XYZ file of C-alpha atoms in Angstrom:
283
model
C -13.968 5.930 -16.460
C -16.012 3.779 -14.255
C -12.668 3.029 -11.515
C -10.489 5.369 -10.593
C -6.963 5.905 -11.847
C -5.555 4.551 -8.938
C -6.727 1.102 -9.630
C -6.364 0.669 -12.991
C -3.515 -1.736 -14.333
C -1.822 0.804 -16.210
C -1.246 3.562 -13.453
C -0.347 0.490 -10.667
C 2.463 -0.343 -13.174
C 3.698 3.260 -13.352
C 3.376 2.877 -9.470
C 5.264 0.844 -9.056
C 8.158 2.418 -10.914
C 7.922 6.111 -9.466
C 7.278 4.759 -6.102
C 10.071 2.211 -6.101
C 12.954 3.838 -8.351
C 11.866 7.613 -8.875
C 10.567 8.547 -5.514
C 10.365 5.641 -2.592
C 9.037 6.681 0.244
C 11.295 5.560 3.448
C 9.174 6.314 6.723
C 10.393 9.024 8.765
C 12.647 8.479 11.705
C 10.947 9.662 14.500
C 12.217 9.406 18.186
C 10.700 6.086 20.231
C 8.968 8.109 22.718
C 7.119 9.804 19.785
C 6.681 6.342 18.109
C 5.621 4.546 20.789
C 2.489 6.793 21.628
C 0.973 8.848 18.395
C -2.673 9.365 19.271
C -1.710 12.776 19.455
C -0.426 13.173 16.139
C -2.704 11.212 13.932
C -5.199 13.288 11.933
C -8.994 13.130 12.847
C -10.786 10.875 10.357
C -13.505 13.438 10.477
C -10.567 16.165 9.288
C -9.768 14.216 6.281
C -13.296 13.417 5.307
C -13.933 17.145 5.180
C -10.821 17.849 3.718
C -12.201 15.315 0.963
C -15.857 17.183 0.789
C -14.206 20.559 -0.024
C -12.717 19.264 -3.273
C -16.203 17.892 -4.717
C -18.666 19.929 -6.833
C -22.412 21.229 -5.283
C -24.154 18.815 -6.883
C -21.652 16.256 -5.602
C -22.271 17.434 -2.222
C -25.857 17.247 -2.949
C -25.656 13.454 -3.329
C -23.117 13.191 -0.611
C -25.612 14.791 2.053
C -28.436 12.537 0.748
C -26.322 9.529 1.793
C -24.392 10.564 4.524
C -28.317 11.582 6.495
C -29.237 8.532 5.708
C -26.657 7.155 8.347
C -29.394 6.724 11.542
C -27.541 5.722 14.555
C -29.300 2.475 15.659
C -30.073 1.465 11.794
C -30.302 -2.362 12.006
C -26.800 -3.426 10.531
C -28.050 -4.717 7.271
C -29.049 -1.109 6.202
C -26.134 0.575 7.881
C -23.961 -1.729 5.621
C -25.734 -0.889 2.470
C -25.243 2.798 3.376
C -21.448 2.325 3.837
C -20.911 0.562 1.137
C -22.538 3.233 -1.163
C -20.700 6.065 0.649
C -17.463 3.877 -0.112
C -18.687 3.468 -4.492
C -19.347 6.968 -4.262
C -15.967 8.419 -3.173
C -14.413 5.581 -6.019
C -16.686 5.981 -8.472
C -17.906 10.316 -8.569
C -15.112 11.385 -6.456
C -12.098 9.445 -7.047
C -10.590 10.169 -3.712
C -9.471 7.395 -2.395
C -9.257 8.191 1.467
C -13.044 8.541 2.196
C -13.187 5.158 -0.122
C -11.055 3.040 2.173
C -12.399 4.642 5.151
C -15.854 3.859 4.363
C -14.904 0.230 3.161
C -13.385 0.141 6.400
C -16.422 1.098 8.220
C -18.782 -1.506 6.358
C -15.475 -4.303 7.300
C -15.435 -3.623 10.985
C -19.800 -3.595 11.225
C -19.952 -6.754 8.926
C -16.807 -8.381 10.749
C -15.726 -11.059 8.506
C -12.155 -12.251 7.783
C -12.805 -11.394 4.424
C -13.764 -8.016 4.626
C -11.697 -6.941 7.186
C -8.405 -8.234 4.986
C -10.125 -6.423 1.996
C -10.053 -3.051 3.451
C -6.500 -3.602 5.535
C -4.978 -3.793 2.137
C -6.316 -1.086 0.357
C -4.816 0.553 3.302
C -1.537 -0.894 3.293
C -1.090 -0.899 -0.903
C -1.641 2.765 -0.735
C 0.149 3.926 2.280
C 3.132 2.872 0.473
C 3.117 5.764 -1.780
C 2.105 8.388 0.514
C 4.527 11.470 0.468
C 2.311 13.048 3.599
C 3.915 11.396 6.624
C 0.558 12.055 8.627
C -1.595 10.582 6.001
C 0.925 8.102 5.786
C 0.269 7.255 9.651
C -3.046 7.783 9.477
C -3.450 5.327 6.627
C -1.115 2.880 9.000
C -3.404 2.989 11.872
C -6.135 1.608 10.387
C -4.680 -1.044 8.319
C -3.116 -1.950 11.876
C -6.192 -1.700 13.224
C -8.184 -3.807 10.558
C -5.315 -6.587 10.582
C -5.442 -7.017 14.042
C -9.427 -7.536 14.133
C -8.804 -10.280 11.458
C -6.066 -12.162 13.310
C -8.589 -12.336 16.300
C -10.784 -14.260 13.502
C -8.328 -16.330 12.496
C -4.754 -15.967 14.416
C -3.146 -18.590 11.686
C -3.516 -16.358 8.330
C -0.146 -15.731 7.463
C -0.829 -12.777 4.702
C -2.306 -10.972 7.688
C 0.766 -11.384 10.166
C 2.910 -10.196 7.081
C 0.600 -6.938 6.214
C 0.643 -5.955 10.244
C 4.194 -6.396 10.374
C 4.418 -4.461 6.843
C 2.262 -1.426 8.916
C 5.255 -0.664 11.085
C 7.970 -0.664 8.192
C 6.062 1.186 5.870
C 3.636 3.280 8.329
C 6.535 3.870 10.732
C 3.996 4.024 13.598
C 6.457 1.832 15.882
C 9.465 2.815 17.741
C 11.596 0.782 15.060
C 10.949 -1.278 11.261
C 12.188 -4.077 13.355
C 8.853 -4.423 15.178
C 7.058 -5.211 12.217
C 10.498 -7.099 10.363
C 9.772 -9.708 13.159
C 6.341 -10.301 12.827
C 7.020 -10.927 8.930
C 10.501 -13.249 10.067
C 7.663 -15.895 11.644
C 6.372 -16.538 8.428
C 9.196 -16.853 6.482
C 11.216 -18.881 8.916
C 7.920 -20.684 8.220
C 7.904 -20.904 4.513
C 10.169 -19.698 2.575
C 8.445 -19.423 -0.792
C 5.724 -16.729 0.420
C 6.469 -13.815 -2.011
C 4.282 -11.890 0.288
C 7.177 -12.181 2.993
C 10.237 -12.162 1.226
C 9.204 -9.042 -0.458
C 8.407 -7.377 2.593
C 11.576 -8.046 4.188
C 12.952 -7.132 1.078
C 11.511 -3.641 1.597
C 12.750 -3.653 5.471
C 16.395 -4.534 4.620
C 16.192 -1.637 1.826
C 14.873 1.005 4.260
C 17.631 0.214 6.933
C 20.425 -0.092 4.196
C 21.282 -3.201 4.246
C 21.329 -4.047 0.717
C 22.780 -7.424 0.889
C 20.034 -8.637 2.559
C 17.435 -6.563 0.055
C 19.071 -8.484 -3.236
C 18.725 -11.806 -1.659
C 15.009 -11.610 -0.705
C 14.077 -9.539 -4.109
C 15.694 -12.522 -6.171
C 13.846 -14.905 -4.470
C 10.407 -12.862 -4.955
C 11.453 -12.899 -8.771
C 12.604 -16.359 -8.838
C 9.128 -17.103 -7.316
C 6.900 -14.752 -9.560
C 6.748 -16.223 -12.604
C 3.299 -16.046 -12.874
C 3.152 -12.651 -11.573
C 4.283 -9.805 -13.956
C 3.958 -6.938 -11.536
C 5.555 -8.224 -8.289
C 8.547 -9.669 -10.834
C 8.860 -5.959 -12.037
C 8.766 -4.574 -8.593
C 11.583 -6.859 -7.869
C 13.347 -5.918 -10.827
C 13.134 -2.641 -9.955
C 14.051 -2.906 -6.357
C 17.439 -5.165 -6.925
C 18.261 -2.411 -9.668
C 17.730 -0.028 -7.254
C 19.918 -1.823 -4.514
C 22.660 -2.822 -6.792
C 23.236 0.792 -7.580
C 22.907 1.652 -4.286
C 26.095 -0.349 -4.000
C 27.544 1.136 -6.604
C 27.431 -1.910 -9.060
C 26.555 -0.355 -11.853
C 26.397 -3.367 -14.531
C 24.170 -5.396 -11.876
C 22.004 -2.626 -11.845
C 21.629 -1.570 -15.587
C 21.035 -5.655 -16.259
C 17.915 -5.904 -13.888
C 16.608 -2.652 -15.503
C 16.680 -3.719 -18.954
C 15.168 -7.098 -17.791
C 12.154 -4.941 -15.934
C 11.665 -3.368 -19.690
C 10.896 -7.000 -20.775
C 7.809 -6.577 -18.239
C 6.620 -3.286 -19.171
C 3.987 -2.932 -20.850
C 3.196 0.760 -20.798
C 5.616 2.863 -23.429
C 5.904 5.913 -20.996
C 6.769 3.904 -18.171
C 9.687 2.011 -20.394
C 11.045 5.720 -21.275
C 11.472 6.555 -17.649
C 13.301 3.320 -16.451
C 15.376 4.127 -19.608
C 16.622 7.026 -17.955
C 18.273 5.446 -15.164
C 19.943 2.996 -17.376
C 21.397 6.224 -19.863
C 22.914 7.838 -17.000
C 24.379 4.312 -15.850
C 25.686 3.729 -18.995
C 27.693 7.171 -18.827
């Protein structure tokens, strides 16, 4: 396989359902004072990189200490670039681990400094973070998509998907005192325009993580009223207003949006799981 799993179609499908029906991660509470200042708690890039190293084979390590020597600190930026960016293919590619990937994608963003890049790697970030069960790596992974959002916005202040993904850092990274830090950087847009799926299924997110599930089924009908066009953001919200209607205890709300998500399903393991739920509704 010339990707790794966690990019293919097929696994970002089952994903989505484990990570959004069978085991969504809500961030940790922590206290504000802990929130508002953790530095201290975040985990040493150079930890998880040789965290990483350990699982790879000796001939993998071989190739890794080839390219990570040739890494000269005052390298004109042009070579350092090429360097990162094969560090970054060969944690995807050989390793299939995908924290040294981002990080090094990350590294080659911030040198080359482009809006483009910069997004790039802030969403790899932010896409995986999502369905992180370590709360550190979790942060970790936060941070930096914070950090590479924030270096884009200073490109361009007016892109709107990179407001929403900062915002999206705090509710899903937890690394502010409260989801309602990064609820009201997303609000701007939305108040803004009304049809960004981006948005709407952000907030959807938010209002699901504080409980309010009202709110949740109003913004994840809009995303699927909007996503026509797009089959896996209309079966995340299929998935998600399932989810909140039986949250509330409506069970023939939720067994109709789960039968409509197997419509979208492509994947004949992934249509035997969501028909699990809907079995034990049916009871």
């Amino acid at each position: 396989m010339k990707r790794p799993q966690w990019i293919t179609l097929a696994i970002a499908i089952i994903l989505v359902v484990i990570l959004y029906k069978f085991g969504r991660i809500v961030p940790e509470k922590k206290p504000a004072a802990a929130q508002s200042d953790i530095s201290d708690s975040i985990i040493p890039t150079d930890t998880i990189l040789a965290q990483a190293k350990k699982r790879l084979s000796v001939d993998q390590v071989t190739k890794l200490n080839a390219l990570e020597n040739s890494v000269v600190r005052g390298d004109v930026k042009d070579q350092r670039l090429k360097v990162y960016h094969h560090l970054a293919h060969f944690w995807a590619d050989t390793a299939q681990i995908f924290e040294p990937y981002a990080w090094y994608e990350a590294e080659a963003a911030r040198l080359e400094n482009s809006e483009k890049s910069l997004t790039f790697a802030a969403h790899l970030f932010l896409q995986n973070l999502r369905g992180e069960n370590d709360p550190a790596l979790r942060t970790w992974k936060a941070v930096q998509a914070k950090d590479l959002f924030e270096r884009s916005l200073k490109i361009n202040p007016g892109n709107d998907s990179s407001t929403i993904g900062l915002g999206a850092c705090s509710i899903f990274g937890g690394i502010t005192a409260t989801p309602m830090e990064g609820i009201l950087k997303v609000r701007t847009v939305a108040e803004k325009d009304s049809t960004n799926i981006f948005a709407q299924e952000v907030l959807g997110h938010g209002s699901m993580i504080s409980g309010q599930y009202d709110k949740a089924i109003t913004r994840f009908e809009t995303v699927y009223r909007l996503s026509k066009k797009n089959i896996d953001t209309r079966l995340e919200a299929c998935l998600m207003l399932a989810e909140a209607y039986e949250k509330k205890a409506d069970k023939t709300a939720a067994i109709d949006w789960y039968e409509k998500s197997l419509v979208l399903i492509k994947n004949e393991e992934v249509k035997e799981e969501v028909k699990k739920p809907i079995a034990e509704l049916k009871k």
